[in-house]
Amino acid sequence: MTVRAAEAPGTADQRRAQMLRAALEIITERGYPDTRIADVAERAGVSPALVIYYFKTKDQLLTEAIRHYEDFWYTVSARRLAELPTATARLEELVAMNCLPEEEPEPGLSWQIWLDFWAQAARNTEVADVRRMSDERWREMIRSIVTLGQQTGEFAAVEVEGFAICLASLLDGLAIQIALEDSVVDPVTAFEVGMRFAADQLGFAWVPGRTRTSAVQ
Amino acid sequence: MTVRAAEAPGTADQRRAQMLRAALEIITERGYPDTRIADVAERAGVSPALVIYYFKTKDQLLTEAIRHYEDFWYTVSARRLAELPTATARLEELVAMNCLPEEEPEPGLSWQIWLDFWAQAARNTEVADVRRMSDERWREMIRSIVTLGQQTGEFAAVEVEGFAICLASLLDGLAIQIALEDSVVDPVTAFEVGMRFAADQLGFAWVPGRTRTSAVQ
DNA sequence: AATGATTGACTGAATGTTCAGTCTAGAAAC
DNA sequence: GTTTCTAGACTGAACATTCAGTCAATCATT
C-alpha cells in the first residue's frame, strides 16, 4: 500500500517531470526564494531526500524548473502561433498571450513567476543564461512574424530589429503591471496598449472592441 | 575607542538613515532575499542587535529601505527635471534616467534592485503598496511633462493617459534588459529606443547621435 | 541617578543535506 | 524453478548550519 498522491513509483524521467511540475507550482505560490524542498517533496508526494536524490541540490532543482517552464511556455506559444493564418492574427495572439490571463492557472499567479525569474537572473548565472535565451527566442518570434507580415503586405516596412526590441520591452513592462495587478493597467488595457502600439508602428488597422481574432471570449 | 567605519554615533535619525543606506547597498549586492541583518549591521559598522533595536524586524528594515530608496529616487528625479527648460529636454532626461547608468544615485546602486523590488511586491503587500505609489508617481511625471509640452506646442495632441501607460511600461521593460545586461539591448540602445518611441508618438524631432540635451558625456 | 544607546552572547526554529539502511524487481547462479 | 545477488528507488532520522530575534549587562550623556 502506501498509495500516495503520486501513485505509481514510475520511471526516473516521470519522477523528474513530476518534481519539476511540483517545484513550479510551489515557486508560483510562494515565490522562488521561499520555496523549500520539503514543500516540493510534499507536493510531489515524496520524501525530501528523494528530491535531492534526483537533483543534486536545491538550486539545481529550481534552476531546472525554470528552464523546464521556459521550454514549455515557448513550445506552447510556437505551436499556437503556427496555427494562425495571417501575420496580424499571430501578432495579436502573441500580445494576448503576454497580457490576457487564461483560466488555466490562477490569474496573476503565472505572471508572478516572471518577476522571480528576472530577479533570480540578476544573481544566478545559470538562470541568467536561461533568460538570455528566452528573450532572444521571444524577439525572434516577433521578428519572424513581422517579416512574414511585411512579405504578405500586411505590415509596413519598419526596421525589424528595432521594432522587436521595442515591442518585447513594452510587453515585458506590461507583464509587470499585470503580475502586480496594477489598478490602472489591467490585462485588457495592457492588451489594447500593446496592440495599438503594434498597429500604429506596423500600419495595420485594429479596433480595440473585437478581442482576439481567434476569439476565445 | 571602537572607532568603526561608521564613525560618530550620531542621532537616532542619522543612525536610521545610515542603516537604511547600508541595507540598500547589501540588497543591491546580494539581492533582497539573501540580505541578512548581520550584513547590514556590519556594513553600518554596528551590531546586529542594534539594527533590530531600530527596526523591530528584518522585514520592516527591508521594506523601509525600499521606501527610502523610492523617495530618494523621486526627489532627485523631480528636482532634476524641474531644472530643465523645455518639455522635450525633460522627457529626454526622464528617459535617460531610466536607461543610462550614472554615478548620481549612490554609486553601485544599480538597476537590479528594481527586479527585487517587483518580485517582492508580488508577495509582500507592504512593498506592493510602495510600488503602486511609485508607479503612479512615475506616470504622473510623464503626464505632466506631456501636458506641458502640448501647451507649449512642442508635442502633438496625443491621449495623455494612454501615452503615459505605454511609455512607463516600455521604460520598465527596457530597465529589465539593462539590469540583466542583455547583450542586444545595452543602455544606449535602450535610450534610443525609448526616445525614438517618444519622438514618434509625440511628433517632435530627435536625432540619436546627440546624446542628451543637457550633455553630461 | 536615570535614561537611552549599544553590544556580546545566546537561543530556538527552520531547513538543506547526509546517511545508513529498506524495499522491490529483475538478473545470475544453481 | 528456486535461491542468491545486485542495483536502483526510496525513506526516516539525524546532522549541521544559518539566522532572526532576545536579553542582561555595559556605556555614554544629560
Coordinates of C-alpha atoms (C1' of nucleotides) in Angstrom, one line a residue:
Chain A
M1 CA 0.0 0.0 0.0
T2 CA 1.2 3.4 0.9
V3 CA -0.7 4.7 -2.0
R4 CA 0.5 8.3 -2.2
A5 CA -0.8 11.2 -4.1
A6 CA 2.0 10.5 -6.5
E7 CA 0.7 7.0 -7.1
A8 CA 2.9 4.7 -9.1
P9 CA 6.7 4.9 -8.5
G10 CA 7.2 5.4 -12.2
T11 CA 10.4 5.8 -14.1
A12 CA 13.1 8.2 -13.4
D13 CA 12.0 10.6 -16.1
Q14 CA 8.5 10.6 -14.9
R15 CA 9.7 11.3 -11.4
R16 CA 11.8 14.2 -12.5
A17 CA 9.0 15.7 -14.5
Q18 CA 6.7 15.3 -11.6
M19 CA 9.0 17.0 -9.3
L20 CA 9.7 19.8 -11.7
R21 CA 6.0 20.4 -12.0
A22 CA 5.6 20.4 -8.3
A23 CA 8.5 22.8 -8.0
L24 CA 6.9 25.2 -10.5
E25 CA 3.7 25.1 -8.5
I26 CA 5.4 25.9 -5.3
I27 CA 7.6 28.6 -6.9
T28 CA 4.4 30.2 -8.3
E29 CA 2.7 30.1 -4.9
R30 CA 5.4 31.0 -2.5
G31 CA 8.0 32.7 -4.7
Y32 CA 11.4 31.5 -5.7
P33 CA 13.4 32.3 -2.5
D34 CA 10.7 30.9 -0.2
T35 CA 10.4 27.6 -2.0
R36 CA 11.6 24.8 0.2
I37 CA 12.4 21.3 -0.9
A38 CA 10.1 20.0 1.8
D39 CA 7.3 21.8 0.1
V40 CA 8.2 20.4 -3.3
A41 CA 8.6 16.9 -1.9
E42 CA 5.2 17.1 -0.2
R43 CA 3.5 18.3 -3.3
A44 CA 5.1 15.5 -5.3
G45 CA 4.1 13.0 -2.6
V46 CA 7.7 12.1 -2.0
S47 CA 10.3 12.4 0.7
P48 CA 12.6 15.5 0.7
A49 CA 15.6 13.1 0.4
L50 CA 14.3 11.9 -2.9
V51 CA 14.2 15.3 -4.3
I52 CA 17.9 15.7 -3.5
Y53 CA 18.5 12.2 -4.9
Y54 CA 17.3 13.4 -8.3
F55 CA 18.5 17.0 -8.2
K56 CA 21.8 17.1 -6.5
T57 CA 21.0 20.4 -4.9
K58 CA 18.1 22.7 -4.2
D59 CA 19.5 25.4 -6.5
Q60 CA 19.7 22.8 -9.3
L61 CA 16.1 21.8 -8.8
L62 CA 14.9 25.4 -9.0
T63 CA 17.1 26.3 -12.0
E64 CA 15.9 23.2 -13.9
A65 CA 12.3 24.1 -13.0
I66 CA 12.7 27.5 -14.5
R67 CA 14.3 26.1 -17.6
H68 CA 11.6 23.5 -17.9
Y69 CA 8.9 26.2 -17.6
E70 CA 10.6 28.3 -20.2
D71 CA 10.7 25.5 -22.7
F72 CA 7.1 24.5 -22.1
W73 CA 6.0 28.1 -22.5
Y74 CA 7.9 28.6 -25.7
T75 CA 6.7 25.3 -27.2
V76 CA 3.1 26.1 -26.5
S77 CA 3.5 29.6 -27.9
A78 CA 5.1 28.5 -31.0
R79 CA 2.5 25.8 -31.7
R80 CA -0.3 28.3 -31.1
L81 CA 1.1 30.9 -33.4
A82 CA 1.8 28.5 -36.2
E83 CA -1.9 27.6 -36.3
L84 CA -2.9 31.1 -37.2
P85 CA -3.1 32.1 -40.9
T86 CA -2.2 35.7 -41.0
A87 CA 0.7 37.7 -39.5
T88 CA -1.8 40.1 -38.0
A89 CA -3.6 37.3 -36.2
R90 CA -0.3 35.9 -35.0
L91 CA 0.9 39.2 -33.6
E92 CA -2.4 39.7 -31.9
E93 CA -2.2 36.2 -30.4
L94 CA 1.4 37.0 -29.2
V95 CA 0.3 40.1 -27.5
A96 CA -2.7 38.4 -26.0
M97 CA -0.5 35.6 -24.6
N98 CA 1.5 38.2 -22.8
C99 CA -1.4 40.2 -21.4
L100 CA -4.6 38.2 -21.1
P101 CA -4.6 35.6 -18.3
E102 CA -6.3 32.4 -19.2
E103 CA -8.3 30.2 -16.9
E104 CA -5.5 27.6 -16.8
P105 CA -3.7 28.6 -13.6
E106 CA -4.8 31.2 -11.1
P107 CA -4.9 34.6 -12.8
G108 CA -1.9 36.7 -11.9
L109 CA -0.1 33.8 -10.4
S110 CA 1.5 32.6 -13.6
W111 CA 2.8 36.1 -14.3
Q112 CA 4.5 36.5 -11.0
I113 CA 6.9 33.8 -11.8
W114 CA 8.5 36.0 -14.4
L115 CA 9.3 38.6 -11.8
D116 CA 11.0 35.9 -9.7
F117 CA 12.7 34.7 -12.9
W118 CA 14.1 38.1 -13.6
A119 CA 15.2 38.8 -10.1
Q120 CA 16.9 35.5 -9.9
A121 CA 18.6 36.0 -13.3
A122 CA 20.3 39.1 -11.8
R123 CA 22.4 36.9 -9.5
N124 CA 22.3 33.4 -10.7
T125 CA 24.4 33.0 -13.9
E126 CA 22.6 29.7 -14.6
V127 CA 19.2 31.4 -14.6
A128 CA 20.7 34.3 -16.4
D129 CA 21.6 32.1 -19.3
V130 CA 18.1 30.7 -19.5
R131 CA 16.7 34.2 -19.5
R132 CA 19.0 35.4 -22.2
M133 CA 18.0 32.5 -24.4
S134 CA 14.4 33.1 -23.6
D135 CA 14.5 36.7 -24.5
E136 CA 16.2 36.0 -27.7
R137 CA 13.7 33.4 -28.7
W138 CA 10.9 35.8 -27.9
R139 CA 12.3 38.6 -30.0
E140 CA 12.9 36.1 -32.8
M141 CA 9.3 35.2 -32.7
I142 CA 8.4 38.8 -33.1
R143 CA 10.9 39.3 -35.9
S144 CA 9.6 36.3 -37.9
I145 CA 6.0 37.5 -37.6
V146 CA 6.9 41.0 -38.7
T147 CA 9.0 39.7 -41.6
L148 CA 6.1 37.5 -42.7
G149 CA 3.7 40.4 -42.4
Q150 CA 5.9 42.6 -44.5
Q151 CA 6.2 39.9 -47.2
T152 CA 2.4 39.4 -47.3
G153 CA 2.0 43.2 -47.4
E154 CA 0.1 43.3 -44.1
F155 CA 2.7 45.4 -42.3
A156 CA 4.6 48.5 -43.3
A157 CA 8.4 48.4 -43.8
V158 CA 9.6 49.2 -40.4
E159 CA 13.1 48.3 -39.2
V160 CA 12.5 44.8 -37.8
E161 CA 15.1 44.5 -35.1
G162 CA 14.3 47.9 -33.6
F163 CA 10.6 47.1 -33.6
A164 CA 11.2 43.7 -32.0
I165 CA 13.3 45.2 -29.2
C166 CA 10.7 47.8 -28.6
L167 CA 7.6 45.6 -28.6
A168 CA 9.4 42.9 -26.5
S169 CA 10.3 45.5 -23.9
L170 CA 6.8 47.0 -23.9
L171 CA 5.3 43.6 -23.4
D172 CA 7.7 42.9 -20.5
G173 CA 6.8 46.2 -18.9
L174 CA 3.1 45.5 -19.3
A175 CA 3.6 42.0 -17.9
I176 CA 4.9 43.6 -14.7
Q177 CA 1.8 45.6 -14.2
I178 CA -0.4 42.6 -14.9
A179 CA 1.6 40.4 -12.5
L180 CA 1.3 43.0 -9.8
E181 CA -2.4 43.6 -10.5
D182 CA -1.9 47.3 -11.1
S183 CA -5.2 49.1 -10.7
V184 CA -4.6 51.4 -13.7
V185 CA -3.2 48.8 -16.1
D186 CA -5.4 45.8 -16.1
P187 CA -4.9 43.0 -18.5
V188 CA -7.4 44.3 -21.1
T189 CA -5.9 47.7 -21.0
A190 CA -2.5 46.2 -21.4
F191 CA -3.6 44.2 -24.3
E192 CA -5.1 47.3 -26.0
V193 CA -2.0 49.3 -25.3
G194 CA 0.2 46.7 -26.9
M195 CA -2.0 46.2 -29.9
R196 CA -2.4 49.9 -30.5
F197 CA 1.4 50.3 -30.4
A198 CA 1.9 47.4 -32.9
A199 CA -0.9 48.6 -35.2
D200 CA 0.4 52.1 -35.1
Q201 CA 4.0 51.1 -35.9
L202 CA 3.3 48.5 -38.4
G203 CA 0.5 50.4 -40.0
F204 CA -2.4 47.9 -39.9
A205 CA -5.9 48.6 -38.8
W206 CA -7.0 47.4 -35.5
V207 CA -10.1 48.1 -33.4
P208 CA -10.0 47.5 -29.7
G209 CA -13.5 46.3 -29.3
R210 CA -13.1 43.0 -31.0
T211 CA -10.9 41.0 -28.6
R212 CA -8.8 38.5 -30.4
T213 CA -9.3 37.2 -33.9
S214 CA -9.3 33.7 -32.7
A215 CA -12.0 34.8 -30.3
V216 CA -11.9 32.8 -27.1
Q217 CA -14.2 35.2 -25.3
Chain B
M1 CA 37.5 53.7 21.2
T2 CA 36.0 51.2 18.9
V3 CA 36.2 53.7 16.1
R4 CA 34.2 52.0 13.4
A5 CA 33.8 52.7 9.8
A6 CA 30.6 54.4 10.8
E7 CA 32.5 56.9 13.0
A8 CA 30.3 59.2 15.0
P9 CA 27.3 57.7 16.8
G10 CA 25.0 60.5 15.7
T11 CA 21.4 61.0 16.4
A12 CA 18.7 58.4 16.0
D13 CA 17.6 59.7 12.6
Q14 CA 21.2 59.6 11.4
R15 CA 21.5 56.1 12.6
R16 CA 18.4 55.0 10.9
A17 CA 19.4 56.7 7.6
Q18 CA 22.9 55.1 7.9
M19 CA 21.4 51.7 8.3
L20 CA 18.9 52.2 5.5
R21 CA 21.7 53.1 3.3
A22 CA 23.7 50.1 4.3
A23 CA 20.6 47.9 3.8
L24 CA 20.2 49.3 0.3
E25 CA 23.8 48.5 -0.5
I26 CA 23.5 45.0 0.7
I27 CA 20.2 44.4 -1.1
T28 CA 21.8 45.6 -4.3
E29 CA 24.8 43.3 -3.8
R30 CA 23.2 40.1 -2.6
G31 CA 19.5 40.6 -3.5
Y32 CA 16.6 41.1 -1.3
P33 CA 16.0 37.6 0.0
D34 CA 19.7 37.0 0.7
T35 CA 20.2 40.1 2.7
R36 CA 20.9 39.3 6.3
I37 CA 20.7 41.7 9.1
A38 CA 24.2 40.7 10.1
D39 CA 25.4 42.1 6.7
V40 CA 23.6 45.3 7.1
A41 CA 24.9 45.7 10.6
E42 CA 28.5 45.1 9.5
R43 CA 28.2 47.5 6.7
A44 CA 26.9 50.1 9.0
G45 CA 29.6 49.4 11.5
V46 CA 27.1 48.4 14.1
S47 CA 26.0 45.3 16.0
P48 CA 23.1 43.2 14.6
A49 CA 21.2 43.8 17.8
L50 CA 21.2 47.5 17.2
V51 CA 19.6 47.0 13.8
I52 CA 16.8 45.2 15.4
Y53 CA 16.7 47.8 18.1
Y54 CA 15.9 50.5 15.5
F55 CA 13.8 48.4 13.1
K56 CA 11.7 46.0 15.1
T57 CA 12.0 43.3 12.4
K58 CA 14.0 42.4 9.4
D59 CA 11.1 42.7 7.2
Q60 CA 10.5 46.2 8.4
L61 CA 14.0 47.2 7.8
L62 CA 13.9 46.0 4.2
T63 CA 10.6 47.4 3.5
E64 CA 11.6 50.8 4.8
A65 CA 14.8 50.6 2.9
I66 CA 12.8 50.2 -0.3
R67 CA 10.5 53.0 0.6
H68 CA 13.5 55.2 1.4
Y69 CA 15.1 54.4 -1.9
E70 CA 11.9 55.1 -3.7
D71 CA 11.5 58.5 -2.1
F72 CA 15.1 59.4 -2.6
W73 CA 14.9 58.5 -6.3
Y74 CA 11.8 60.5 -7.0
T75 CA 13.1 63.5 -5.1
V76 CA 16.3 63.5 -7.2
S77 CA 14.3 62.9 -10.4
A78 CA 11.8 65.7 -9.8
R79 CA 14.5 68.2 -8.9
R80 CA 16.5 67.4 -12.0
L81 CA 13.6 67.6 -14.3
A82 CA 12.4 70.9 -12.9
E83 CA 15.8 72.4 -13.8
L84 CA 15.3 71.8 -17.5
P85 CA 13.6 74.5 -19.6
T86 CA 11.7 72.6 -22.2
A87 CA 9.3 69.7 -22.1
T88 CA 11.4 67.9 -24.7
A89 CA 14.5 68.2 -22.6
R90 CA 12.7 66.9 -19.6
L91 CA 11.3 64.0 -21.4
E92 CA 14.8 63.2 -22.7
E93 CA 16.2 63.4 -19.2
L94 CA 13.5 61.2 -17.9
V95 CA 14.2 58.5 -20.5
A96 CA 17.9 58.9 -19.8
M97 CA 17.5 58.4 -16.1
N98 CA 15.7 55.2 -16.8
C99 CA 18.3 53.9 -19.2
L100 CA 21.7 55.4 -18.8
P101 CA 23.6 54.4 -15.7
E102 CA 25.2 57.2 -13.7
E103 CA 27.1 57.7 -10.5
E104 CA 24.5 60.0 -9.3
P105 CA 22.1 58.0 -7.2
E106 CA 24.6 56.4 -4.8
P107 CA 27.4 54.7 -6.7
G108 CA 26.8 51.0 -7.2
L109 CA 23.1 51.0 -6.6
S110 CA 22.2 49.5 -9.8
W111 CA 19.0 48.6 -11.7
Q112 CA 18.9 45.2 -10.3
I113 CA 17.2 46.4 -7.2
W114 CA 14.1 47.1 -9.2
L115 CA 13.8 43.5 -10.1
D116 CA 14.0 42.6 -6.5
F117 CA 11.5 45.3 -5.8
W118 CA 9.0 43.9 -8.3
A119 CA 9.4 40.4 -7.2
Q120 CA 9.0 41.3 -3.6
A121 CA 5.9 43.4 -4.4
A122 CA 4.2 40.3 -5.7
R123 CA 4.0 38.7 -2.3
N124 CA 4.6 41.5 0.3
T125 CA 1.6 43.8 0.5
E126 CA 3.7 46.4 2.2
V127 CA 6.1 46.5 -0.7
A128 CA 3.2 46.3 -3.1
D129 CA 1.8 49.5 -1.7
V130 CA 5.1 51.3 -2.2
R131 CA 5.3 50.1 -5.7
R132 CA 1.8 51.1 -6.6
M133 CA 2.5 54.6 -5.4
S134 CA 5.9 54.6 -7.1
D135 CA 4.3 53.7 -10.4
E136 CA 1.6 56.2 -10.1
R137 CA 4.2 58.9 -9.3
W138 CA 6.2 57.9 -12.3
R139 CA 3.2 58.0 -14.7
E140 CA 2.2 61.4 -13.2
M141 CA 5.7 62.7 -14.1
I142 CA 5.3 61.6 -17.6
R143 CA 1.8 63.0 -17.8
S144 CA 2.8 66.4 -16.5
I145 CA 5.7 66.6 -19.0
V146 CA 3.5 65.7 -21.9
T147 CA 0.8 68.2 -20.8
L148 CA 3.4 70.9 -20.6
G149 CA 4.8 70.0 -24.0
Q150 CA 1.3 70.1 -25.5
Q151 CA 0.7 73.5 -24.0
T152 CA 4.0 74.9 -25.3
G153 CA 3.3 73.3 -28.7
E154 CA 6.3 71.0 -28.5
F155 CA 4.2 67.9 -28.6
A156 CA 1.3 66.7 -30.6
A157 CA -2.1 66.2 -29.1
V158 CA -1.9 62.5 -28.2
E159 CA -4.1 61.0 -25.5
V160 CA -2.0 61.6 -22.4
E161 CA -3.0 58.8 -20.1
G162 CA -2.5 56.1 -22.8
F163 CA 0.8 57.5 -23.7
A164 CA 1.9 57.6 -20.1
I165 CA 1.0 54.0 -19.6
C166 CA 2.7 53.0 -22.7
L167 CA 6.0 54.9 -22.1
A168 CA 6.1 53.9 -18.5
S169 CA 5.7 50.2 -19.4
L170 CA 8.3 50.5 -22.2
L171 CA 10.8 52.0 -19.9
D172 CA 10.2 49.3 -17.3
G173 CA 10.8 46.7 -19.9
L174 CA 13.9 48.3 -21.1
A175 CA 15.1 48.6 -17.5
I176 CA 14.9 44.8 -17.2
Q177 CA 17.2 44.4 -20.1
I178 CA 19.6 46.9 -18.7
A179 CA 19.6 45.4 -15.3
L180 CA 20.3 42.0 -16.7
E181 CA 22.9 43.4 -19.0
D182 CA 21.3 42.0 -22.1
S183 CA 23.8 41.8 -24.9
V184 CA 21.4 43.0 -27.5
V185 CA 19.7 45.8 -25.5
D186 CA 22.5 47.8 -24.0
P187 CA 21.8 51.1 -22.2
V188 CA 22.5 53.3 -25.2
T189 CA 20.3 51.2 -27.4
A190 CA 17.6 51.3 -24.8
F191 CA 17.8 55.1 -24.5
E192 CA 17.5 55.4 -28.3
V193 CA 14.6 53.0 -28.5
G194 CA 12.8 55.0 -25.7
M195 CA 13.4 58.3 -27.3
R196 CA 12.5 57.2 -30.8
F197 CA 9.2 55.9 -29.5
A198 CA 8.5 59.2 -27.6
A199 CA 9.5 61.4 -30.6
D200 CA 7.5 59.3 -32.9
Q201 CA 4.3 59.4 -30.8
L202 CA 4.6 63.0 -29.7
G203 CA 5.8 64.2 -33.0
F204 CA 8.9 66.0 -32.2
A205 CA 12.3 65.8 -33.9
W206 CA 15.0 63.8 -32.3
V207 CA 18.4 62.7 -33.6
P208 CA 20.0 59.8 -31.9
G209 CA 23.6 60.9 -32.3
R210 CA 23.5 63.9 -29.9
T211 CA 23.2 62.2 -26.5
R212 CA 21.2 64.3 -24.1
T213 CA 20.5 68.0 -24.4
S214 CA 22.0 68.6 -21.0
A215 CA 25.1 66.8 -22.2
V216 CA 26.9 65.2 -19.4
Q217 CA 29.2 63.0 -21.6
Chain C
dA1 C1' 21.0 58.7 39.0
dA2 C1' 18.4 57.9 35.1
dT3 C1' 17.6 57.3 30.5
dG4 C1' 18.5 55.8 26.1
dA5 C1' 22.1 53.6 23.0
dT6 C1' 24.8 49.7 22.3
dT7 C1' 26.6 45.2 22.5
dG8 C1' 28.2 40.2 23.1
dA9 C1' 26.4 36.0 24.0
dC10 C1' 22.8 33.2 23.4
dT11 C1' 18.6 30.6 21.7
dG12 C1' 15.2 28.5 19.0
dA13 C1' 13.5 27.4 14.9
dA14 C1' 13.9 26.4 10.2
dT15 C1' 15.8 23.8 6.7
dG16 C1' 19.3 21.9 3.2
dT17 C1' 21.8 17.9 3.0
dT18 C1' 23.7 13.4 4.5
dC19 C1' 23.5 8.7 5.8
dA20 C1' 22.5 4.2 6.8
dG21 C1' 19.7 1.4 5.5
dT22 C1' 14.9 -0.9 3.5
dC23 C1' 12.3 -2.5 -0.3
dT24 C1' 11.5 -4.2 -5.0
dA25 C1' 12.4 -6.1 -9.3
dG26 C1' 15.0 -8.3 -12.2
dA27 C1' 19.4 -10.9 -13.4
dA28 C1' 22.5 -14.6 -12.4
dA29 C1' 23.6 -18.8 -10.5
dC30 C1' 22.4 -23.1 -9.0
Chain D
dG1 C1' 12.2 -23.3 -10.5
dT2 C1' 14.2 -21.7 -6.7
dT3 C1' 17.7 -19.1 -4.4
dT4 C1' 21.1 -15.5 -4.3
dC5 C1' 22.8 -11.3 -5.7
dT6 C1' 22.6 -6.6 -7.3
dA7 C1' 21.3 -2.1 -8.4
dG8 C1' 18.5 1.5 -8.1
dA9 C1' 14.5 3.8 -5.9
dC10 C1' 13.2 5.5 -1.8
dT11 C1' 12.9 6.9 3.2
dG12 C1' 13.3 8.3 8.3
dA13 C1' 16.1 10.1 11.3
dA14 C1' 19.9 12.6 12.3
dC15 C1' 23.3 16.4 11.3
dA16 C1' 25.0 20.9 10.5
dT17 C1' 24.3 25.3 9.7
dT18 C1' 22.4 29.6 9.3
dC19 C1' 19.9 33.5 11.2
dA20 C1' 16.3 36.4 13.1
dG21 C1' 15.3 37.8 17.3
dT22 C1' 16.1 38.1 22.8
dC23 C1' 18.3 39.6 26.9
dA24 C1' 21.1 41.0 30.6
dA25 C1' 24.8 43.8 31.1
dT26 C1' 27.6 47.9 29.9
dC27 C1' 28.5 52.6 28.2
dA28 C1' 27.5 57.5 27.4
dT29 C1' 25.1 61.6 28.1
dT30 C1' 22.3 64.6 30.5

